[in-house]
Short mmCIF file of C-alpha atoms in Angstrom, two decimals:
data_model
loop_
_atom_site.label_atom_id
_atom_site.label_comp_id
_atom_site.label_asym_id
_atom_site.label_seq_id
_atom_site.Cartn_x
_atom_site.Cartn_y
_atom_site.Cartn_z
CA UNK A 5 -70.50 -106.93 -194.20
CA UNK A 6 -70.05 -103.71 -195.75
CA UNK A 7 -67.06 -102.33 -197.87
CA UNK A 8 -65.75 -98.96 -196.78
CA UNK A 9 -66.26 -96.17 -199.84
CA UNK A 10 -64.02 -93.57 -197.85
CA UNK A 11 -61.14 -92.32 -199.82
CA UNK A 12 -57.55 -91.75 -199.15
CA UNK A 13 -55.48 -88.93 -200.04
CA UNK A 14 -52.46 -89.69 -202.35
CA UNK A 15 -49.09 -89.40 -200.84
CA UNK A 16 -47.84 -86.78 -203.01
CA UNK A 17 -44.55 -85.30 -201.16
CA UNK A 18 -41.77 -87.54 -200.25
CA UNK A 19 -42.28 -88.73 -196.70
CA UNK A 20 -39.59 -87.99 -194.03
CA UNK A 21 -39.53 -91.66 -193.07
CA UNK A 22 -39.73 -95.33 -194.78
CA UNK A 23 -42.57 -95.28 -197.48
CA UNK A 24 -43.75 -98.16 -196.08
CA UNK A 25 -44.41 -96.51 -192.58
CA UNK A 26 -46.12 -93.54 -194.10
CA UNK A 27 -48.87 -95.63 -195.81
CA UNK A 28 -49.41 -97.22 -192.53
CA UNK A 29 -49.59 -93.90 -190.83
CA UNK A 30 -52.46 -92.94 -193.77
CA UNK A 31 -54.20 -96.17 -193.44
CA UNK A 32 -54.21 -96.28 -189.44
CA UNK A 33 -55.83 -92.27 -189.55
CA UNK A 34 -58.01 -93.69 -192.52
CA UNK A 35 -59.30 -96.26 -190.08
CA UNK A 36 -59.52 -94.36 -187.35
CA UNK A 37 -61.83 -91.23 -188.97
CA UNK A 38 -64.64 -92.73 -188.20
CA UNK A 39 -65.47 -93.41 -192.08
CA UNK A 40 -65.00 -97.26 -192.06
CA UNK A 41 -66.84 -99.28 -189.01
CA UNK A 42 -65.52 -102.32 -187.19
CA UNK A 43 -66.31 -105.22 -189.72
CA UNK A 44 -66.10 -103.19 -192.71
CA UNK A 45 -64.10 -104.75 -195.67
CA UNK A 46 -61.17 -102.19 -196.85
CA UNK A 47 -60.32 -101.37 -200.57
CA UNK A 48 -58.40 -104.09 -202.40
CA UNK A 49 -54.43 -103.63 -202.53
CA UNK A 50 -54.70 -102.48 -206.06
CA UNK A 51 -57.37 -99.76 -205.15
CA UNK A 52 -55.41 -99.11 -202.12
CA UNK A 53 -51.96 -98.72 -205.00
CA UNK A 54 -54.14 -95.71 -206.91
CA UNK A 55 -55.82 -94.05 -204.25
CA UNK A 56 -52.25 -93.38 -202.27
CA UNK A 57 -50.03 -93.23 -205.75
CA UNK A 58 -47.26 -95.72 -204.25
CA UNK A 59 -46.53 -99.33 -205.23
CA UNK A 60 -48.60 -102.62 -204.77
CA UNK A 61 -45.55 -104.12 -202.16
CA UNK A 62 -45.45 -100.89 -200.10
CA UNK A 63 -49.21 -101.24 -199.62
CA UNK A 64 -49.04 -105.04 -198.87
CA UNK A 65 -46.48 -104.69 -196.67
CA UNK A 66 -48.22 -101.95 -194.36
CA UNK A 67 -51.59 -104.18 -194.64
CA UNK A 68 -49.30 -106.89 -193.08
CA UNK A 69 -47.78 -105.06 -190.17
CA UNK A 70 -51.49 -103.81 -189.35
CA UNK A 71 -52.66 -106.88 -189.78
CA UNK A 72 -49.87 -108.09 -187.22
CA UNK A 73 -50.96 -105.54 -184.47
CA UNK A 74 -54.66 -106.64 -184.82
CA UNK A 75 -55.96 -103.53 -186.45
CA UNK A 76 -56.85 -105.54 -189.51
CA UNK A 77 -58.14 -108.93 -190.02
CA UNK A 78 -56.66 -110.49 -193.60
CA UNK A 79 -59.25 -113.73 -195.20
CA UNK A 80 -57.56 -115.10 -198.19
CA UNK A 81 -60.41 -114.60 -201.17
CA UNK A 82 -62.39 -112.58 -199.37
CA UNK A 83 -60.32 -109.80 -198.27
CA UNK A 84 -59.07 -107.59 -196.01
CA UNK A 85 -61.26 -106.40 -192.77
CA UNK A 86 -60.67 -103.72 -190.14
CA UNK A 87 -61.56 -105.33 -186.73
CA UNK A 88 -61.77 -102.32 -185.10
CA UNK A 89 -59.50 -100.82 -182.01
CA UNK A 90 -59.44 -101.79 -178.65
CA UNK A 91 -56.36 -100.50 -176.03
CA UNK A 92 -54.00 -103.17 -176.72
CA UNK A 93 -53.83 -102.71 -180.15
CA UNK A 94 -53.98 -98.78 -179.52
CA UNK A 95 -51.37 -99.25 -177.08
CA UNK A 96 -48.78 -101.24 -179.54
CA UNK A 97 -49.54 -97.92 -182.49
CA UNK A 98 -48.42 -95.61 -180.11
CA UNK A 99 -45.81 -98.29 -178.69
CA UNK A 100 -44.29 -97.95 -182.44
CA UNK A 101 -44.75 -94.80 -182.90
CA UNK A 102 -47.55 -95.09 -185.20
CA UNK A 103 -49.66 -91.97 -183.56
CA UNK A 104 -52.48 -90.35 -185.40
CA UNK A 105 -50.28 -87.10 -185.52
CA UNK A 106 -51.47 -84.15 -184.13
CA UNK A 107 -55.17 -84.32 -184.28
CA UNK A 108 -54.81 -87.72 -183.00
CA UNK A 109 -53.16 -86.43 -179.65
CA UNK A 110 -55.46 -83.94 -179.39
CA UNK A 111 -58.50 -85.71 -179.35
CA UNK A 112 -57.19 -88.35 -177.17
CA UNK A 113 -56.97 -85.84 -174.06
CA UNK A 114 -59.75 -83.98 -175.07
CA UNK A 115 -61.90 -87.89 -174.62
CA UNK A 116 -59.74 -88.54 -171.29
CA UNK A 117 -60.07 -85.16 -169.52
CA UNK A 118 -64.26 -85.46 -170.60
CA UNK A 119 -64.78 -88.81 -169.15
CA UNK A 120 -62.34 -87.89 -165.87
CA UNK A 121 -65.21 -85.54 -165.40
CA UNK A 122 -68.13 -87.78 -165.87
CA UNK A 123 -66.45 -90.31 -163.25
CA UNK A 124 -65.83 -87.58 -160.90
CA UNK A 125 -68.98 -86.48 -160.93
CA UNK A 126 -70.89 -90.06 -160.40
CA UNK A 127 -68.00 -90.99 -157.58
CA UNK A 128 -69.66 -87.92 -156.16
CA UNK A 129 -72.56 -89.46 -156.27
CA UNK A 130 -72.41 -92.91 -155.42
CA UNK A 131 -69.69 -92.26 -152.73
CA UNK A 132 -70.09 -94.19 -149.36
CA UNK A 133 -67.22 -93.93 -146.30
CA UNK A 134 -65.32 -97.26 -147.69
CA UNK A 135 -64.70 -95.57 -150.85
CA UNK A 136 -64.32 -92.17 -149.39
CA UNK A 137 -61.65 -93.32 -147.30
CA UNK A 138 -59.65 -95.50 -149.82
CA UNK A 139 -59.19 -92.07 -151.98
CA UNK A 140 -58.17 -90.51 -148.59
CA UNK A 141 -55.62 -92.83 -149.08
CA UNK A 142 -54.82 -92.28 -152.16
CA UNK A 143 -54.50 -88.43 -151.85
CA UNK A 144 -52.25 -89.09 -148.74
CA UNK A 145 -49.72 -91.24 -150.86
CA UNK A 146 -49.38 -88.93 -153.45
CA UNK A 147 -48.56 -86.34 -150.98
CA UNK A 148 -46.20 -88.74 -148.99
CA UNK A 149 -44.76 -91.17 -151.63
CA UNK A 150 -40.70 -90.73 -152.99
CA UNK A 151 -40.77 -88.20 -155.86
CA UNK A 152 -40.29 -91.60 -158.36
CA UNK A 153 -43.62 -93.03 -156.99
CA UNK A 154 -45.63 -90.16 -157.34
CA UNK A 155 -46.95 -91.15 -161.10
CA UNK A 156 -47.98 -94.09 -159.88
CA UNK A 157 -49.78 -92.68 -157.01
CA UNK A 158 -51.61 -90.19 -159.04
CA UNK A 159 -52.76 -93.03 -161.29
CA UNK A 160 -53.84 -95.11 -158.44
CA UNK A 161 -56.03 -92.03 -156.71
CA UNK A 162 -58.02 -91.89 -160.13
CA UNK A 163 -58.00 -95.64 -160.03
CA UNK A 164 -60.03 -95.26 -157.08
CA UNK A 165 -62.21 -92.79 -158.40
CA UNK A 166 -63.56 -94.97 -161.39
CA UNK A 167 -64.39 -97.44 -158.99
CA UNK A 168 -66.21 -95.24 -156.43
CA UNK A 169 -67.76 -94.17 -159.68
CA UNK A 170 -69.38 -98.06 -160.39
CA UNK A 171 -69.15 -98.09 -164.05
CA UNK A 172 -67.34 -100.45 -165.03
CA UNK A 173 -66.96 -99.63 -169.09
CA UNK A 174 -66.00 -95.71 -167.66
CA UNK A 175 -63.73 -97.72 -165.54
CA UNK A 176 -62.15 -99.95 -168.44
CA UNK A 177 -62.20 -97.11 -170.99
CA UNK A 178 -60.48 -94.74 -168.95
CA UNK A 179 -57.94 -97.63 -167.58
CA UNK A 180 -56.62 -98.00 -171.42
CA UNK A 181 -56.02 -94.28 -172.31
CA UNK A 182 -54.30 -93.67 -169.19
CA UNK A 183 -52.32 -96.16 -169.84
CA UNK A 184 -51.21 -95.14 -173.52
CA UNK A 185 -50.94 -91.16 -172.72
CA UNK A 186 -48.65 -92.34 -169.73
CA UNK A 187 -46.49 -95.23 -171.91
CA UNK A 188 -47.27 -93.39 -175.48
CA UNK A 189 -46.72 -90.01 -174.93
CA UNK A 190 -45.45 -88.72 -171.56
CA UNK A 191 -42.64 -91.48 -171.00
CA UNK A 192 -41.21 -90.90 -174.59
CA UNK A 193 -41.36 -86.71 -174.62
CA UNK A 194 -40.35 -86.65 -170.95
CA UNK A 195 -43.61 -84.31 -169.61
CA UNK A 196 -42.63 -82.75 -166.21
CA UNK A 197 -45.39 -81.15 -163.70
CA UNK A 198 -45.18 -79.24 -160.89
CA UNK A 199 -45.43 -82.16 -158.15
CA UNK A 200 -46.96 -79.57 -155.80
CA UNK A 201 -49.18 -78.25 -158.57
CA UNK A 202 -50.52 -81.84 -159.29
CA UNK A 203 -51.34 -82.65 -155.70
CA UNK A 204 -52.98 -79.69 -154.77
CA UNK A 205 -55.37 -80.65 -158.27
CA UNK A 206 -56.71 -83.09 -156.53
CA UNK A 207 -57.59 -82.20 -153.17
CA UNK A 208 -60.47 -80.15 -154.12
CA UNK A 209 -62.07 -83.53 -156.43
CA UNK A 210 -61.09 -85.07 -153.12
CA UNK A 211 -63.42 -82.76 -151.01
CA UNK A 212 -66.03 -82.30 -153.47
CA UNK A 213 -66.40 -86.72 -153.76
CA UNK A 214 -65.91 -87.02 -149.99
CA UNK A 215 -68.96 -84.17 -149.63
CA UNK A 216 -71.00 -85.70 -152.45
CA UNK A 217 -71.08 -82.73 -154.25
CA UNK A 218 -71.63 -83.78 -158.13
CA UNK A 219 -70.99 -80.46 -159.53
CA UNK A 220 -68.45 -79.48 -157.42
CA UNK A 221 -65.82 -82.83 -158.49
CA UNK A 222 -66.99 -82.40 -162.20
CA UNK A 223 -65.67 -78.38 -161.40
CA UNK A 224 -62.64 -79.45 -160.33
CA UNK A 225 -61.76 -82.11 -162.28
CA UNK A 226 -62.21 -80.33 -165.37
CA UNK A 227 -59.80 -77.57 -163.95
CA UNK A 228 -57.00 -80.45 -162.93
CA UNK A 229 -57.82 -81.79 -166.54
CA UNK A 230 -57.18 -78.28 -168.00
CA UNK A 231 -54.01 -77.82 -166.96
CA UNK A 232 -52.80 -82.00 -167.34
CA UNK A 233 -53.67 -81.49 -171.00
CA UNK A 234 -52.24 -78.50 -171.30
CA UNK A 235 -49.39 -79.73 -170.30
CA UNK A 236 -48.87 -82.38 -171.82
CA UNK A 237 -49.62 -80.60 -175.17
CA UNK A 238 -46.77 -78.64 -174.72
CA UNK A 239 -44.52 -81.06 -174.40
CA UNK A 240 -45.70 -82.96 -177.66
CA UNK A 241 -45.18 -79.81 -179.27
CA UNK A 242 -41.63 -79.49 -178.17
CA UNK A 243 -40.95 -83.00 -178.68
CA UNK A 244 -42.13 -82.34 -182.23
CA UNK A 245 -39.76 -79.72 -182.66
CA UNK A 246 -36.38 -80.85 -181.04
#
């Protein structure tokens, strides 16, 4: 196994929240940059003390809170070993607040909205009438359901489009961010859409599946996914702010 070379930038303005926290926040977007691979052994605590300019206990003690969400993998004599991410332990970082910041948020839509296209656009193509008429279904709860159901409904009809879709790590993938923009980001800023707006997204991926038109449900999914994102960015933004 490998040791990660990357470097980290020292913290060298006095963070707005426990010292502690911040060198987690630096070590979960060090992790996270694509520089150090699943398996890869991390710099020692003392090379972890210069590169950041803090104190051996701060460093220890964010090792052992990432260690406690999974993120890192601690061997006495050996080391300390990043296990790589997977959604639950994604899930509990943005449970606690421990986002990426703002290039972090941003590149988690930007992956969701791209693969919501891909899967439209093989549902498209593997569609047959079962599947055809369970997101029938779908679409008609989300236009029927009480206006505190309607999240849930809109989940479910892309549920049913990643399994039209018959890809199961699509499926999985998608299943996991969903699950951490919804609990991570849009319960805690409070997002609001247009209920009408979001229905009337998906009636053309509806028609374009149920027609098995490829191009057509990659079309409009990426417009539905436009706007969702867009969304959604603004609240962050304003949630940053308040």
């Amino acid at each position: 196994m490998r040791e990660s070379m990357a470097e980290l930038s020292r913290i060298t303005v006095e963070p707005r929240e426990p010292l502690a926290a911040e060198v987690s926040r630096r070590l979960i977007e060090y992790l996270m940059s694509g520089a150090v691979q699943p398996g890869d052994r991390i710099p020692s605590e003392r090379r972890l003390t210069e590169m950041l300019g803090v104190n051996r206990p701060t460093v220890r003690e964010a090792i052992k809170s990432l260690g406690f969400l999974g993120l890192l993998e601690i061997r006495q004599s050996s080391g300390t070993y990043f296990r790589g991410p997977d959604s639950d332990v994604l899930y509990r970082l943005f449970e606690l607040g421990l986002v990426l910041g703002e290039r972090g948020a941003k590149d988690m839509l930007q992956a969701r909205a791209e693969l919501e296209v891909v899967v439209a656009g093989l549902a498209a193509e593997a569609r047959d009438e079962a599947g055809v008429e369970l997101l029938r279904a779908r679409l008609a709860a989300m236009r029927e359901c009480p206006d505190a159901e309607f999240a849930e409904a809109d989940t479910a009809f892309h549920a049913a489009l990643a399994e039209l879709a018959d890809n199961s790590v699509l499926r999985d993938m998608l299943k996991g961010m969903r699950a951490m923009i919804q609990r991570g980001w849009v319960e805690r800023t409070g997002a609001v859409r247009s209920r009408e707006v979001a229905y009337a997204d998906h009636v053309p991926i509806f028609e374009a599946v149920e027609k098995g038109d490829p191009q057509a449900a990659r079309a409009a999914m990426a417009q539905h996914m436009e706007g969702a994102s867009r969304r959604l960015r603004e609240a962050l933004e304003q949630h940053a702010a308040d």
